[in-house]
Amino acid sequence: MSKDSHDLPGAGRRNFLKGVTLTGAAALTPAMMAQAQPPEKPAARPVPLPNIAAETLPPRADPVIQTSSGGDFMVDVLKTLDIDYLAMNCASSFRGLHEAVVNYGMNVKPEILTCPHEEIAVSMAQGYAKIEGKPMAVICHGTVGLQHASMALYNAWCDRVPVYLMIGNILDGDKRAPGVEWTHSAIDPAALVRDFVKWDDQPASLQHFAESAVRAYKVATTPPMAPVLLSLDAELQENPIPDRDRLRIPKYTKVVPPVADSGAIAEAAKLLVAAQNPVLICDRMARTPAGMARLVELAEALQCAVVDQGGRMNFPSRHPLNQTFRRLALVGEADVILAIEMNDLFGAVNAFSDRIERSTRPLYKPGTKIVTLGSRDLYLKANYQDFGRFNEVDLAIAGDGEASLPALTEAVKRLVSADHKSAFEARGKRLGQAHLATREKSKSDATIGWDASPISVARMCMELYAQIKDEDWSLVGSSINLSWPKRLWNMDRSYRWNGYSGGAGIGYNAPASAGAALANKGHGRISVAIQGDGDLMFVPSTLWTAAHHRIPILYMVQNNRAYHQEYMYLHAMAARHGRGISNAHIGTTLTNPNVDYAAMAKSFGVYAEGPITDPKDLGPAIKRAVAVLKRGEPALIDVITDPR
Amino acid sequence: MNFINGALAIALLVLCNAAWSQSAPAGDAADGKRAYLADGCFICHGRAGQGGAMNYPAPPLAQMGYSAEVLKTILRAGLNDMPAYAEAVLSDKDVADIHAYLRVLPGRRDAKDIPLLNQ
């Protein structure tokens, strides 16, 4: 709203008693006039002035209905960006845009997802983007809402996932209502999270919004991808559009991901083909369904080992060249290591000892050539240390991993001679045998405690797999350090696994899994998540959102009644300090009382069973839950498990 | 210390601790179960000794092939994520009892007998 110079102080449109204020203002006008023109000398007896203004001036302009709003235009802009969902917890600082989405935009593209916490909204967007390959929009209060959202935003940043975040703010202090609108306003609200968003802006006009909105989308979806933030002034959202014809929505053009330099690709190919034991290690490489196929093609051309760190679903779990669980040995044998889109190269090729004297040492032998390929070298920030420890490399190639793989594979194929082929085949055969041996060992490990109660995590995972393996399934989330699905499930599609949180911020798994399941719903897939109880305790109301929006997802609660990673750390600390090792449960466990997650889920409208303590009861319970998923609804099974 | 170096170190330590093995107390499996649960071994290695993971894998212990002397050597020195356990917090008798308990845990079965592991 443009502020009319004739308006009275305090009569701004944002005043929640606007009409009353203006009525009162008219009544007060004579007194104010009197104050403005004091009598030259005090009168012994004040004589009331006639209410001249009220009697002679036309009524003040106080429109009560508007036919357009800035929010409408913002919706028009968002619709050009093909954004399907807007996750949010309602808040007054974006009531203008909220109303425009619901009524002007007909709650379609974007459709609102009601989330009981901003952390849920952002995490849903993170999980969704990794499956769907495009951002979800999120909106929250610029202050308290953004503070709630910040941890989830940090996870998305570390995970290199685009999140299209908008916040509401009231820029003009003259327009803020007394009280909460002041505590909910900031001059630079994005400052709170600027360390872990790629770009932000606070548009000053609707045209400015249109251009920044398209730019934000472009920035977020260009590798290395990351969240972006737009701070939206409430006046801009709420007030009439002065001149719609003058506003223009710029065309969005996707940035073609950067492909690595051809000379560097040729050099990398030469090293790989000449190597005796090349190893490919990748983390956040496959950002589209094409990524896995491209990595398979490269690995098969070389018949070399692949270690999938799991940031994305990079390589089929049962491919003979998948050597993920032999990383330590393979890195030690490697003469060339190609690390693709690695978040923590140092951690992958070095051993770390968490003892009183912390130490590290390379796992690789001297002379091993290390080549990196990825977009991480193109962009990082200083404060938060998610870039990991610096590791020396021999060839650092800047470029998007997935986009650069075809050129690398072609360069490799051009160099492979007949002699190479026979050697490669022998190498591939050896690796295939090692893969099978590793899988047989995993099966054997899983037999230990197979019938035990609390239920072994291996048993829980295999009971789940038995019920979903013939469906088009997607594992959208897991508890910390869960390895059984990758060891024993046949994960052969890009959506079989949706990666980790990125920042290890607890409270990611439940909502991110729901967001991923929402994306899978559109493709007719069944989504399951192994859900740590500690994570669920941060964001239990995610279950309500899943029920409300009919998101088909099965949460298998791995209920070990603890923040178990911390339980182990505390135990180790107690042993180190030699002061007794039987108190590590204090502050790390979730017992006394035990949480009834099935009852909690039911209260949110989610089908639930449990707590299940007998492993024989698992299969039938999961079968019933899968039937619920097929009806398009969420389900939860509370499984009392052994720790890991 | 990686697994390979850790194993070498343990082998050396075992040789150095041969004298202890001559006088190692006999373990009691029932006491060992109490110690295994109360002292928190199960936190990383599972109640059935099936193993688990911290930052490195925590190996399965049920029906472990190590002797009590080797187990003690590992516990006193620590390995990878696992801290060292001093006598003050885990006595020699506790170690022997835990070893006895791990020896009576059922351990592995033939995976071929479990259809769910062959999907």
Tab-separated table of C-alpha atoms in Angstrom, chain B:
chain	number	residue	atom	x	y	z
B	1	MET	CA	44.304	-47.626	13.142
B	2	ASN	CA	42.449	-49.568	10.492
B	3	PHE	CA	41.230	-53.117	10.818
B	4	ILE	CA	44.344	-54.663	9.317
B	5	ASN	CA	46.758	-52.751	11.499
B	6	GLY	CA	44.479	-53.330	14.453
B	7	ALA	CA	44.574	-57.063	13.905
B	8	LEU	CA	48.370	-57.037	13.712
B	9	ALA	CA	48.597	-55.029	16.881
B	10	ILE	CA	46.276	-57.413	18.603
B	11	ALA	CA	48.309	-60.399	17.483
B	12	LEU	CA	51.417	-58.849	18.989
B	13	LEU	CA	49.599	-57.985	22.169
B	14	VAL	CA	48.310	-61.519	22.441
B	15	LEU	CA	51.854	-62.871	22.303
B	16	CYS	CA	52.932	-60.413	24.965
B	17	ASN	CA	50.046	-61.442	27.154
B	18	ALA	CA	50.726	-65.149	27.017
B	19	ALA	CA	51.633	-65.145	30.681
B	20	TRP	CA	48.202	-63.794	31.593
B	21	SER	CA	46.563	-66.602	29.694
B	22	GLN	CA	48.172	-69.109	32.030
B	23	SER	CA	46.308	-67.633	34.954
B	24	ALA	CA	43.147	-66.361	33.279
B	25	PRO	CA	40.074	-66.853	35.481
B	26	ALA	CA	37.441	-69.231	34.165
B	27	GLY	CA	34.406	-67.359	32.907
B	28	ASP	CA	30.829	-67.730	34.081
B	29	ALA	CA	28.315	-67.286	31.254
B	30	ALA	CA	25.464	-66.163	33.515
B	31	ASP	CA	27.609	-63.469	35.099
B	32	GLY	CA	28.885	-62.671	31.636
B	33	LYS	CA	25.372	-61.993	30.377
B	34	ARG	CA	24.771	-59.594	33.262
B	35	ALA	CA	28.052	-57.801	32.574
B	36	TYR	CA	27.483	-57.740	28.788
B	37	LEU	CA	24.156	-55.969	29.286
B	38	ALA	CA	24.960	-53.853	32.340
B	39	ASP	CA	28.331	-52.662	31.095
B	40	GLY	CA	26.951	-51.787	27.708
B	41	CYS	CA	28.710	-54.215	25.317
B	42	PHE	CA	25.326	-54.746	23.669
B	43	ILE	CA	25.112	-51.069	22.755
B	44	CYS	CA	27.449	-51.601	19.823
B	45	HIS	CA	27.528	-55.365	19.392
B	46	GLY	CA	23.844	-56.200	19.917
B	47	ARG	CA	22.145	-58.287	22.574
B	48	ALA	CA	22.558	-61.410	20.468
B	49	GLY	CA	26.145	-60.498	19.670
B	50	GLN	CA	25.134	-59.848	16.080
B	51	GLY	CA	27.282	-56.763	15.678
B	52	GLY	CA	26.330	-53.252	14.700
B	53	ALA	CA	27.935	-49.981	13.749
B	54	MET	CA	29.175	-46.798	15.308
B	55	ASN	CA	31.355	-44.973	12.820
B	56	TYR	CA	33.147	-48.196	11.944
B	57	PRO	CA	31.324	-51.524	11.887
B	58	ALA	CA	31.153	-53.207	15.294
B	59	PRO	CA	31.848	-56.870	14.493
B	60	PRO	CA	29.599	-59.773	15.490
B	61	LEU	CA	30.759	-61.384	18.724
B	62	ALA	CA	28.452	-64.389	19.174
B	63	GLN	CA	30.440	-67.604	19.039
B	64	MET	CA	33.521	-65.488	18.613
B	65	GLY	CA	36.652	-67.282	17.596
B	66	TYR	CA	38.896	-65.213	19.840
B	67	SER	CA	40.162	-66.705	23.042
B	68	ALA	CA	39.459	-64.954	26.329
B	69	GLU	CA	43.042	-63.684	26.296
B	70	VAL	CA	42.624	-62.061	22.909
B	71	LEU	CA	39.325	-60.534	23.973
B	72	LYS	CA	40.988	-59.065	27.019
B	73	THR	CA	43.821	-57.697	24.937
B	74	ILE	CA	41.385	-56.001	22.573
B	75	LEU	CA	39.351	-54.596	25.439
B	76	ARG	CA	42.368	-53.223	27.258
B	77	ALA	CA	43.768	-51.569	24.102
B	78	GLY	CA	40.615	-50.552	22.274
B	79	LEU	CA	40.154	-50.798	18.532
B	80	ASN	CA	38.844	-48.252	16.020
B	81	ASP	CA	35.696	-46.746	17.566
B	82	MET	CA	35.874	-48.981	20.594
B	83	PRO	CA	37.488	-47.407	23.636
B	84	ALA	CA	39.928	-49.172	25.906
B	85	TYR	CA	38.381	-50.644	29.048
B	86	ALA	CA	40.627	-50.386	32.079
B	87	GLU	CA	40.603	-52.894	34.892
B	88	ALA	CA	38.897	-50.261	37.039
B	89	VAL	CA	35.740	-50.376	34.912
B	90	LEU	CA	35.898	-53.923	33.564
B	91	SER	CA	37.708	-56.458	35.709
B	92	ASP	CA	39.563	-59.491	34.425
B	93	LYS	CA	36.754	-61.626	35.815
B	94	ASP	CA	34.172	-59.542	33.927
B	95	VAL	CA	36.134	-60.077	30.731
B	96	ALA	CA	36.337	-63.804	31.291
B	97	ASP	CA	32.621	-63.956	32.101
B	98	ILE	CA	31.711	-61.957	29.013
B	99	HIS	CA	33.837	-64.244	26.905
B	100	ALA	CA	32.060	-67.259	28.359
B	101	TYR	CA	28.696	-65.664	27.570
B	102	LEU	CA	29.690	-64.896	23.996
B	103	ARG	CA	30.686	-68.516	23.560
B	104	VAL	CA	27.231	-69.750	24.552
B	105	LEU	CA	25.273	-67.317	22.404
B	106	PRO	CA	23.690	-69.197	19.488
B	107	GLY	CA	25.610	-67.327	16.811
B	108	ARG	CA	25.226	-67.897	13.098
B	109	ARG	CA	22.852	-70.175	11.294
B	110	ASP	CA	22.965	-71.333	7.738
B	111	ALA	CA	21.489	-68.482	5.728
B	112	LYS	CA	20.143	-70.946	3.208
B	113	ASP	CA	17.659	-72.105	5.832
B	114	ILE	CA	16.099	-68.647	6.075
B	115	PRO	CA	14.005	-67.858	2.976
B	116	LEU	CA	13.869	-64.134	3.742
B	117	LEU	CA	17.631	-63.960	3.306
B	118	ASN	CA	17.446	-65.420	-0.155
B	119	GLN	CA	15.101	-62.983	-1.867
